[in-house]
Amino acid sequence: MNFASKQTAAQPSRPTCLPWPREVVDRAGWLAMVESLAKGERALLSLWGESSCVHMALLEQREPPLRIVTLECPDGAFPSVGRLHPPASRLERAIHDLYGLKPEGASDQRPWLDHGRWGVRQPCGARQEIDTTCDRYEFLRAEGEPLHQIPVGPVHAGIIEPGHFRFSANGETVVRLEERLGFAHKGIDQLMSGASIERAAQIAARVSGDSTVAYSLAFAQAIEAAFDVNVPPRAIYLRALMAELERLANHFGDIGGICNDAAFSLMQAHCNLVRERILREAASAFGHRLMMDRITPGGTLVDLKPESATALYAMTDWIALMTPRLIALFGDTTSLQDRTVGTGFVSEALVKQYACGGYVGRASGRAFDARKAIGYAPYPHLAFEVGASNEGDVDARVWVRFDEIRASLKIVRQILDETPEGPIIAAWALPDDWTREGAALVEGFRGDIFVWLRMRADGVVQRCHLRDPSWFQWPLLEAAIKDNIVADFPLCNKSFNCSYSGHDL
Amino acid sequence: MQKFLLQGLLRSALTEQAPTPDAASMAELGYTLERTARAKLGRSLSIREVDAGSCNGCELEIHALNNAYYDLERFGIRFVASPRHADVLLVTGPVTKNMREALERTYAATPDPKWVIAVGDCAFDGGVFCGSYACIGAVAKVVPVDLHIRGCPPDPTTLLKGLIAFVDNMQ
């Protein structure tokens, strides 16, 4: 589909966003929202800025499930959300770093993504060129005679992404962990602005490589919502197939990685066999091991051949055979249970306050799953159970992943059985007016990915906000490790497996 | 656990046994790699991976080199935890400005003789992140690069071939 040639005169923008409305509120309305967040009447889904306004996406307990509110900030400041509702704090710091909008009354005003090294301040707002420096960063203090600090990163010992962890420990026991992120900040907000749909889709697919399918799907759904595109049924099923294959591959990789961090490499060896087989089948069915750039606004770019479907049936049979064996290996190894049970506990109150999605939330009693809660197609037509636990420890986060593996296998089989024939991409007419807004909430393997975007009259993206689930999981890792021993940090960290790149943007 | 261990004893190795064209060429290439690495480095090649702001896609595929299908270690190539132990830095990502100093310091901490392999399209020229205020772009702009392995991300076979090309051309 050619998006590039269309040029139309600017027309007044439509007042609302699709499929969920966006309303402009005044200062009092904004403050009322903040107070209701603090009381737990609704949950914060995201908070993001533009040059002179801030937006907040909220998860409601009634229909419609999602609501977006906007506050104009002509004087470059807005009442802090984080002041009363701590989950917003890092998002606000990021808004200030990138757009220069000041959260009034925020308790933490340190920079977050900006380390002083870009040669520019507020790159997406009123740009100020600066000499590149390295900002001094004050870590929060932990005081007491026997305490010592352990700095870790940004280059870690394993093959993982960059980030810095500052431990304050009393002997072996962690008293405080403070994360410092932003090392993988690539300026995605700015790259998105002014990008064509094709280019924006490519960037969205590379926000977090392990969730490339989920991000592509979320971006595509936001575009399709904005332009009211009807995606062909076959494409809807194929997208879900890719999303579930991605989920399976990542969960097996994670379970293996968690066990390996408890020095049980046998489990990792076998989990990685399953993962590799999934990636190979994905490559043979869709032409790319991670299925990158296969989903496009309007549909998919590749079709599933009958022989690939047969191979995927065989693969799900094999995984269905392997999974109980792996579960037994995990569950019956008491030395492994000794490491995972009771380690890295996160309370239900915290995951609810942070609206923490994915296996981290579900392992601590927050059942939210966008596939059920939002119920985007084809999931309402499929039968599956989401994983759940109330234990909140590393062990629970492994078991929830096993639950999700079983659910995904069930979904994959249903998709293979039920995928209708037909076209794989919508033929949608180029609109007369490009000025549209759309949003989407998609369940990636790690949790719910939120996308909001506004198109400009000349057919390019004006602003695209991509919110990784890690934003609300990283802070809870700090809570999870408290009072655990330093040596259990890799175990806790892997059980969260937060994205650095997706968070840092 | 006994079941898994017994199976492991009784079953033939998964590595390289599957008679696909890929596996055959890999076995051959693997042999070349082992011989040349031994000739040049005596024993083995130690790799320190540095993520300079990648999307994590390259890391997933580099990880896969360690699974039983590719089993990188049988060629004497292994990943090490510290640049102090490394012969080669394997660098991914469009080198974010926030990671520049960390990359430079990792390079400085690697003892001579040392080599740098840039993995992925981002490490080659910044990839889709080219032109961002927050990225430097090519790894070669920060540290000298001996080899680029292209791909978004390169699959494990491509990575393996790249490593072989590297030892073949090592000065």
XYZ file of C-alpha atoms in Angstrom:
676
model
C 0.000 0.000 0.000
C 1.334 3.360 -0.959
C 0.898 5.974 1.725
C 3.490 8.384 0.530
C 1.801 10.115 -2.375
C -1.272 11.373 -0.598
C -1.252 15.078 0.120
C -4.291 16.883 1.437
C -4.953 20.307 2.759
C -5.090 20.641 6.524
C -8.570 20.330 7.919
C -9.815 20.841 11.440
C -8.828 17.847 13.528
C -11.468 15.417 14.687
C -12.180 15.950 18.328
C -11.698 12.429 19.482
C -9.469 9.446 19.392
C -10.591 5.994 18.306
C -11.610 3.512 19.605
C -11.471 5.254 22.984
C -12.376 8.921 23.370
C -9.877 11.558 24.342
C -11.215 14.507 26.267
C -9.539 17.764 27.159
C -9.886 18.576 30.852
C -9.048 21.667 32.858
C -6.717 21.811 35.810
C -9.454 20.842 38.257
C -10.463 17.898 36.091
C -6.840 16.762 35.907
C -6.424 16.995 39.673
C -9.645 15.051 40.204
C -8.248 12.272 38.005
C -4.997 12.257 39.957
C -6.888 11.946 43.220
C -9.019 9.095 41.931
C -5.825 7.336 40.803
C -4.362 7.721 44.261
C -7.554 6.263 45.760
C -7.348 3.290 43.415
C -10.657 4.028 41.693
C -8.966 3.715 38.312
C -5.529 2.653 37.135
C -2.858 4.581 35.279
C -2.149 3.048 31.894
C 0.211 5.705 30.622
C 1.252 9.336 30.872
C 2.924 11.133 27.998
C 3.673 14.566 26.691
C 3.556 16.649 23.561
C 5.040 20.067 22.959
C 2.416 21.878 25.037
C 0.093 19.341 26.572
C 0.140 16.146 28.592
C -2.043 13.098 28.136
C -3.024 10.406 30.555
C -4.530 7.017 29.665
C -6.683 5.483 32.365
C -8.048 2.037 32.874
C -11.629 2.267 34.045
C -13.691 -0.212 36.003
C -16.656 0.381 33.683
C -17.292 0.796 29.953
C -15.453 2.035 27.999
C -12.491 0.284 29.631
C -10.073 2.959 28.559
C -10.174 6.702 28.743
C -7.685 9.341 27.652
C -7.582 12.810 29.181
C -5.534 15.781 28.079
C -4.396 18.871 29.912
C -3.156 21.843 27.943
C -0.075 23.337 29.544
C 0.584 26.678 27.852
C 2.999 27.734 30.587
C 5.046 24.560 30.315
C 3.955 22.920 33.561
C 1.291 20.523 34.763
C 0.202 19.331 38.208
C 2.293 16.304 39.075
C 0.559 12.941 38.975
C 3.451 11.218 40.703
C 3.044 13.441 43.763
C -0.011 11.440 44.801
C 0.384 8.399 42.565
C 4.011 7.162 42.552
C 3.699 4.907 39.451
C 3.617 8.109 37.355
C 6.901 9.416 38.694
C 9.338 8.022 36.109
C 6.962 8.808 33.254
C 6.882 12.433 34.426
C 10.633 12.596 34.684
C 10.845 11.281 31.111
C 8.299 13.892 29.943
C 10.401 16.609 31.525
C 13.607 15.276 29.936
C 12.136 15.040 26.447
C 9.477 17.779 26.260
C 10.531 20.181 28.984
C 7.114 20.157 30.647
C 7.530 20.500 34.364
C 5.536 18.333 36.777
C 4.587 20.803 39.529
C 5.064 19.501 43.024
C 6.761 16.258 41.968
C 8.724 14.718 44.793
C 11.451 13.393 42.497
C 12.719 15.977 40.008
C 15.916 14.217 38.941
C 16.340 13.593 35.232
C 15.557 10.063 34.075
C 16.367 9.380 30.415
C 18.602 12.421 29.972
C 22.123 11.690 31.198
C 23.450 14.993 29.855
C 25.072 13.357 26.873
C 22.801 14.215 23.949
C 24.221 17.659 23.242
C 20.679 18.958 23.598
C 18.103 19.397 26.332
C 14.397 18.813 25.794
C 14.988 17.380 22.312
C 11.266 17.033 21.566
C 10.210 20.374 23.080
C 11.979 23.729 23.112
C 15.406 22.408 22.118
C 18.412 23.849 23.875
C 21.832 22.986 22.507
C 24.313 22.233 25.266
C 27.867 21.041 25.534
C 27.741 17.314 26.053
C 28.449 16.561 29.651
C 27.812 13.766 32.048
C 25.233 14.811 34.592
C 25.894 13.947 38.169
C 23.147 11.665 39.460
C 22.249 11.575 43.123
C 21.200 8.114 44.153
C 18.762 7.872 47.011
C 20.560 7.342 50.258
C 20.510 4.367 52.537
C 22.147 5.219 55.795
C 23.576 3.107 58.569
C 26.912 1.947 59.891
C 27.268 -1.467 58.220
C 25.842 -0.547 54.806
C 27.898 -0.685 51.657
C 27.065 0.044 48.032
C 27.462 -2.249 45.039
C 27.290 -0.528 41.645
C 26.412 -2.843 38.733
C 26.295 -1.945 35.051
C 25.497 -0.494 32.588
C 27.571 -3.284 30.999
C 26.477 -6.510 32.674
C 28.217 -9.852 32.939
C 25.723 -11.695 30.751
C 24.454 -11.104 27.249
C 21.789 -8.638 28.317
C 20.747 -5.059 27.804
C 22.401 -2.059 29.467
C 21.217 -0.535 32.735
C 22.673 0.430 36.079
C 21.744 -1.041 39.452
C 22.871 0.482 42.710
C 22.565 -1.874 45.662
C 22.861 -0.798 49.254
C 23.533 -3.953 51.202
C 23.957 -4.945 54.790
C 26.313 -7.908 54.436
C 24.467 -10.158 52.003
C 21.062 -8.572 52.469
C 19.845 -5.925 50.054
C 18.494 -2.930 51.934
C 17.763 -0.838 48.870
C 18.061 -1.264 45.153
C 17.857 1.752 42.924
C 17.697 1.400 39.172
C 19.129 3.913 36.800
C 17.927 3.409 33.256
C 17.988 5.335 30.006
C 21.194 3.849 28.600
C 19.323 2.374 25.642
C 17.485 5.640 24.859
C 17.407 5.952 21.076
C 15.132 8.977 20.640
C 12.192 6.980 19.302
C 9.603 9.677 20.114
C 11.403 12.124 17.868
C 12.144 9.576 15.127
C 8.447 8.751 14.994
C 7.397 12.364 14.510
C 7.289 13.083 10.804
C 7.780 9.437 9.814
C 5.666 7.838 7.096
C 3.446 4.958 8.192
C 5.878 2.418 6.698
C 8.864 3.867 8.492
C 6.978 4.332 11.745
C 5.921 0.673 11.596
C 9.566 -0.351 11.162
C 10.623 1.703 14.168
C 7.734 0.356 16.265
C 8.888 -3.179 15.407
C 12.286 -2.339 16.896
C 11.258 -0.779 20.192
C 11.869 -4.074 21.960
C 13.153 -6.924 19.791
C 11.678 -9.696 21.925
C 8.200 -8.165 21.511
C 8.486 -7.166 17.883
C 5.232 -8.914 16.902
C 3.297 -7.362 19.784
C 4.601 -3.869 19.014
C 3.851 -4.210 15.304
C 0.384 -5.419 16.172
C -0.240 -2.582 18.621
C 0.973 0.006 16.127
C -1.119 -1.514 13.330
C -4.219 -1.643 15.534
C -3.825 2.025 16.463
C -3.578 3.013 12.792
C -6.530 0.800 11.909
C -8.607 2.290 14.719
C -7.751 5.807 13.584
C -8.719 5.142 9.976
C -11.493 2.675 10.695
C -9.882 -0.076 8.640
C -11.511 -3.481 8.556
C -8.775 -6.048 8.755
C -9.604 -9.273 6.871
C -10.443 -12.188 9.216
C -7.580 -14.319 7.932
C -5.084 -11.583 8.766
C -6.532 -11.219 12.258
C -5.979 -14.922 12.918
C -2.479 -14.952 11.414
C -1.455 -11.989 13.550
C -2.680 -13.732 16.660
C -0.782 -16.845 15.565
C 2.438 -14.844 15.342
C 1.754 -13.159 18.676
C 1.251 -16.521 20.393
C 4.382 -18.016 18.822
C 6.303 -15.017 20.119
C 4.797 -15.512 23.564
C 5.670 -19.205 23.607
C 9.250 -18.643 22.464
C 9.827 -15.939 25.068
C 8.253 -17.864 27.938
C 10.409 -20.907 27.242
C 13.469 -18.684 27.009
C 12.557 -16.996 30.288
C 11.878 -20.186 32.228
C 15.208 -21.581 31.060
C 16.951 -18.328 31.937
C 15.433 -18.180 35.431
C 16.512 -21.750 36.178
C 19.964 -21.041 34.806
C 20.264 -18.104 37.202
C 19.635 -20.620 39.981
C 22.500 -22.680 38.471
C 20.145 -25.325 37.046
C 21.367 -25.291 33.455
C 19.709 -28.586 32.512
C 16.362 -26.819 32.423
C 17.757 -24.035 30.285
C 19.267 -26.478 27.808
C 15.897 -28.139 27.289
C 13.835 -24.939 27.274
C 16.133 -23.470 24.655
C 15.576 -26.488 22.416
C 11.864 -25.711 22.460
C 12.529 -22.039 21.866
C 14.834 -22.767 18.934
C 12.295 -25.090 17.363
C 9.617 -22.370 17.604
C 11.913 -19.784 16.016
C 12.801 -22.171 13.197
C 9.151 -22.912 12.497
C 8.427 -19.182 12.586
C 11.205 -18.590 10.078
C 9.918 -21.278 7.780
C 6.284 -20.178 8.060
C 6.705 -16.404 8.053
C 10.226 -15.819 6.740
C 11.805 -14.364 9.879
C 12.790 -16.051 13.132
C 11.434 -13.234 15.303
C 8.654 -12.466 12.774
C 9.838 -8.879 12.504
C 8.036 -6.605 10.008
C 5.449 -9.265 9.116
C 2.458 -7.316 10.442
C 1.463 -4.103 8.709
C -1.419 -1.671 9.191
C -4.308 -3.317 7.368
C -3.182 -6.928 7.664
C -0.117 -9.090 7.301
C 2.583 -9.195 4.652
C 2.930 -12.976 4.512
C 0.372 -15.717 4.218
C 0.501 -19.089 5.925
C 0.988 -21.958 3.474
C -0.816 -25.263 4.121
C 2.487 -27.088 4.605
C 3.542 -24.523 7.210
C 0.265 -25.052 9.032
C 0.975 -28.796 9.068
C 4.455 -28.160 10.462
C 2.991 -25.899 13.168
C 0.503 -28.625 14.147
C 3.404 -31.036 14.535
C 5.329 -28.490 16.541
C 2.450 -27.828 18.978
C 2.062 -31.612 19.438
C 5.725 -31.863 20.318
C 5.627 -28.876 22.684
C 2.475 -30.262 24.321
C 4.474 -33.443 24.956
C 7.547 -31.614 26.241
C 5.746 -29.143 28.514
C 4.580 -31.615 31.210
C 8.091 -33.065 31.307
C 9.599 -29.631 31.800
C 6.985 -28.840 34.435
C 7.908 -32.043 36.264
C 11.599 -31.241 35.983
C 10.990 -27.800 37.448
C 8.526 -28.853 40.116
C 10.362 -31.974 41.281
C 13.769 -30.425 41.694
C 13.742 -29.411 45.319
C 17.116 -27.670 45.188
C 15.645 -25.378 42.543
C 12.460 -24.808 44.520
C 14.660 -23.856 47.429
C 15.888 -20.900 45.383
C 12.621 -19.827 43.768
C 9.993 -20.242 46.517
C 9.629 -17.148 48.673
C 12.262 -15.234 46.705
C 11.526 -11.787 45.297
C 8.044 -11.346 46.733
C 5.772 -8.629 45.329
C 2.514 -7.856 47.099
C -0.893 -7.720 45.481
C -1.371 -4.162 46.729
C 1.737 -3.026 44.848
C 0.898 -4.684 41.527
C -2.589 -3.197 41.708
C -1.295 0.247 42.555
C 1.152 0.096 39.656
C -1.376 -1.570 37.313
C 1.434 -3.962 36.645
C 0.678 -6.225 33.703
C 1.942 -9.526 32.392
C 3.240 -12.429 34.448
C 4.507 -10.052 37.164
C 0.994 -8.773 37.831
C -0.698 -12.139 37.342
C 1.716 -13.894 39.715
C 0.664 -11.458 42.449
C -3.088 -11.592 42.005
C -3.809 -8.982 39.314
C -5.601 -10.934 36.624
C -5.464 -8.257 33.918
C -4.799 -9.502 30.391
C -5.551 -7.229 27.428
C -6.615 -10.236 25.370
C -9.516 -10.693 27.814
C -10.018 -7.194 29.217
C -10.004 -5.364 25.883
C -10.922 -8.482 23.969
C -9.524 -7.533 20.590
C -10.143 -9.979 17.743
C -9.779 -12.909 17.471
C -9.454 -13.588 21.202
C -13.164 -13.298 22.123
C -13.733 -16.239 19.753
C -11.054 -18.395 21.342
C -11.221 -20.427 24.542
C -8.276 -20.004 26.899
C -7.462 -19.362 30.554
C -4.957 -16.751 31.654
C -2.348 -17.704 34.219
C -2.950 -16.726 37.830
C -1.335 -16.977 41.223
C -1.322 -15.097 44.495
C 2.080 -16.186 45.717
C 3.988 -13.258 44.206
C 7.451 -14.862 44.288
C 9.904 -16.021 41.622
C 8.300 -19.463 41.732
C 4.851 -18.012 41.002
C 6.208 -16.056 38.057
C 7.530 -19.320 36.614
C 4.232 -21.152 37.167
C 2.241 -18.339 35.590
C 4.485 -18.646 32.551
C 3.765 -22.386 32.418
C 0.029 -21.585 32.589
C 0.429 -19.155 29.732
C 2.364 -21.684 27.688
C -0.554 -24.101 28.031
C -3.004 -21.338 27.113
C -0.961 -20.299 24.085
C -0.698 -23.874 22.837
C -4.456 -24.106 23.057
C -4.842 -20.824 21.200
C -2.390 -21.826 18.469
C -4.306 -25.047 17.842
C -7.612 -23.207 17.673
C -6.152 -20.689 15.267
C -4.764 -23.432 13.038
C -8.174 -25.147 13.094
C -10.270 -22.071 12.509
C -8.294 -19.626 10.360
C -10.626 -18.661 7.527
C -9.505 -18.391 3.924
C -9.399 -15.021 2.256
C -7.245 -11.974 1.720
C -4.518 -11.067 4.208
C -4.500 -7.319 3.767
C -7.297 -4.775 3.694
C -7.825 -2.653 0.647
C -8.545 0.598 2.418
C -9.133 3.819 0.601
C -6.739 6.663 1.256
C -8.607 9.176 3.350
C -9.261 12.738 2.312
C -8.266 13.889 5.724
C -5.265 12.282 7.347
C -5.713 14.022 10.670
C -6.758 11.144 12.876
C -5.992 9.709 16.271
C -5.938 6.091 17.288
C -4.966 3.981 20.268
C -4.471 0.305 21.006
C -3.726 -1.948 23.931
C -2.151 -5.277 23.018
C -0.980 -8.094 25.269
C 2.671 -8.852 24.546
C 4.424 -11.719 26.302
C 5.655 -9.283 28.985
C 2.385 -7.465 29.518
C 0.120 -4.883 27.932
C 1.638 -2.543 25.356
C -0.154 0.758 24.906
C 0.083 2.809 21.719
C -1.446 6.178 20.995
C -0.783 8.088 17.806
C -1.940 11.107 15.894
C -1.521 11.444 12.160
C -0.816 14.791 10.556
C -2.839 16.205 7.668
C 0.016 15.521 5.227
C -0.025 11.793 5.936
C 2.851 11.341 8.348
C 2.878 10.518 12.033
C 2.671 13.629 14.156
C 3.202 11.954 17.489
C 3.345 8.311 18.432
C 3.569 7.220 22.041
C 4.598 3.629 22.750
C 4.379 2.510 26.371
C 6.166 -0.678 27.290
C 4.774 -2.814 30.150
C 8.187 -2.512 31.815
C 7.410 1.048 32.935
C 5.236 -0.386 35.693
C 7.341 -3.496 36.342
C 10.815 -1.996 36.818
C 9.817 -0.098 40.000
C 8.416 -3.298 41.504
C 11.712 -5.097 40.975
C 13.163 -2.648 43.478
C 10.489 -3.776 45.925
C 10.943 -7.471 45.087
C 14.662 -7.599 45.881
C 14.393 -5.815 49.217
C 15.504 -8.063 52.108
C 16.685 -10.746 49.682
C 20.363 -11.582 49.312
C 22.450 -9.988 46.582
C 23.059 -13.399 45.009
C 19.326 -13.762 44.352
C 19.155 -10.590 42.301
C 19.801 -12.267 38.922
C 17.033 -14.714 39.749
C 14.570 -11.946 40.625
C 15.628 -9.848 37.662
C 15.184 -12.696 35.201
C 11.802 -13.600 36.686
C 10.701 -10.040 35.816
C 12.639 -9.887 32.541
C 11.792 -6.225 32.041
C 12.747 -4.574 28.795
C 15.470 -1.936 28.879
C 15.090 -0.867 25.276
C 11.291 -0.736 25.407
C 11.429 1.363 28.550
C 14.251 3.678 27.488
C 12.755 4.298 24.020
C 15.556 -35.180 36.407
C 16.864 -38.749 36.052
C 14.645 -39.178 32.999
C 16.219 -36.191 31.283
C 19.721 -37.316 32.152
C 19.101 -40.889 31.017
C 17.580 -39.637 27.793
C 20.593 -37.447 27.271
C 22.829 -40.496 27.560
C 20.777 -42.690 25.281
C 19.774 -40.206 22.636
C 22.220 -39.040 19.996
C 23.244 -35.396 20.198
C 20.889 -32.883 18.631
C 23.808 -30.799 17.561
C 24.513 -31.011 13.869
C 23.040 -34.463 13.445
C 19.968 -33.369 11.534
C 20.784 -33.932 7.853
C 19.632 -30.551 6.607
C 21.843 -28.645 4.154
C 22.343 -25.966 6.761
C 23.638 -28.395 9.327
C 26.062 -29.955 6.870
C 27.578 -26.643 5.857
C 27.745 -25.571 9.471
C 29.691 -28.671 10.501
C 32.179 -27.948 7.756
C 32.450 -24.287 8.633
C 32.705 -25.158 12.293
C 35.739 -27.294 11.579
C 37.440 -24.437 9.734
C 36.713 -22.122 12.607
C 38.169 -24.457 15.180
C 41.384 -24.961 13.209
C 42.030 -21.305 12.449
C 41.144 -20.083 15.921
C 43.534 -22.594 17.389
C 46.278 -21.640 14.967
C 45.950 -17.946 15.681
C 45.009 -17.862 19.334
C 46.462 -21.149 20.440
C 43.447 -22.352 22.289
C 40.221 -20.494 22.104
C 38.416 -17.287 21.393
C 36.769 -15.424 24.261
C 33.987 -13.031 23.421
C 32.572 -10.239 25.531
C 29.194 -9.053 24.301
C 28.370 -5.343 24.682
C 24.852 -4.083 24.051
C 25.312 -0.458 23.041
C 21.597 0.284 22.920
C 20.188 -2.416 20.661
C 16.513 -3.404 20.678
C 17.533 -6.754 22.198
C 16.850 -8.627 18.953
C 20.548 -9.222 18.283
C 21.050 -10.435 21.871
C 18.334 -13.052 21.439
C 20.104 -14.508 18.426
C 23.541 -14.306 20.038
C 22.048 -16.220 22.964
C 20.822 -18.855 20.567
C 24.440 -19.633 19.593
C 24.741 -21.315 22.973
C 21.812 -23.693 22.508
C 22.329 -27.340 21.650
C 21.683 -26.829 17.938
C 24.554 -24.394 17.430
C 26.631 -25.146 20.537
C 29.232 -22.470 19.939
C 31.536 -23.692 22.682
C 32.514 -26.839 20.790
C 34.481 -24.574 18.440
C 36.449 -23.167 21.342
C 34.506 -19.924 21.221
C 32.887 -18.834 24.437
C 31.272 -15.818 26.014
C 33.016 -14.369 29.034
C 31.709 -12.135 31.787
C 34.443 -9.512 31.760
C 36.245 -7.571 29.035
C 39.440 -8.381 30.954
C 39.067 -11.972 29.804
C 38.079 -11.200 26.240
C 39.813 -11.351 22.864
C 36.829 -10.018 20.987
C 34.114 -7.461 21.749
C 30.843 -8.294 20.055
C 28.999 -4.974 19.899
C 25.330 -4.486 19.012
C 23.090 -1.436 18.718
C 23.224 2.053 17.191
C 25.562 3.179 20.036
C 23.327 5.437 22.062
C 25.060 8.521 23.374
C 24.206 7.345 26.872
C 26.232 4.161 26.212
C 29.189 5.726 24.449
C 31.450 6.067 27.461
C 30.583 2.585 28.705
C 31.573 1.158 25.318
C 34.817 3.124 25.242
C 35.691 2.007 28.744
C 34.864 -1.606 27.964
C 37.148 -1.385 24.937
C 39.904 0.157 27.046
C 39.508 -2.622 29.620
C 40.037 -5.335 27.005
C 43.671 -6.460 26.833
C 45.589 -6.443 23.542
C 45.480 -8.069 21.093
C 41.771 -7.322 20.740
C 39.219 -7.190 18.000
C 35.749 -5.739 17.596
C 32.908 -7.355 15.703
C 29.851 -5.175 15.103
C 26.657 -7.230 14.968
C 23.436 -6.156 13.292
C 22.326 -3.398 10.959
C 22.202 -0.830 13.779
C 25.849 -1.451 14.641
C 26.733 -1.054 10.959
C 25.180 2.359 10.326
C 22.574 3.062 12.986
C 19.860 1.131 11.137
C 16.367 2.544 11.588
C 17.672 4.764 14.394
C 20.023 6.615 12.069
C 19.764 10.382 12.486
C 18.526 10.408 16.063
C 19.841 13.010 18.487
C 20.426 10.174 20.961
C 22.448 7.806 18.751
C 25.934 7.982 17.346
C 25.195 5.383 14.685
C 27.929 3.048 13.501
C 30.020 1.313 16.152
C 33.035 2.159 13.966
C 32.585 5.832 14.915
C 33.446 4.962 18.519
C 35.850 2.019 18.445
C 37.764 0.443 15.534
C 35.710 -2.378 14.003
C 37.302 -5.433 12.400
C 34.179 -7.046 11.026
C 30.503 -6.312 10.506
C 27.916 -9.056 10.627
C 24.799 -7.584 9.021
C 21.190 -8.530 9.595
C 18.182 -7.362 11.561
C 18.953 -9.367 13.533
C 21.461 -11.766 11.937
C 20.328 -15.355 12.555
C 22.650 -17.713 14.442
C 23.971 -19.334 11.252
C 24.892 -15.921 9.856
C 26.582 -15.084 13.152
C 28.535 -18.318 13.035
C 29.589 -17.701 9.440
C 30.633 -14.188 10.392
C 32.761 -15.449 13.260
C 34.435 -17.869 10.868
C 35.110 -15.150 8.327
C 36.595 -13.174 11.177
C 39.119 -15.752 12.324
C 40.051 -16.470 8.718
C 40.952 -12.842 8.176
C 42.484 -12.143 11.550
C 45.765 -10.269 11.229
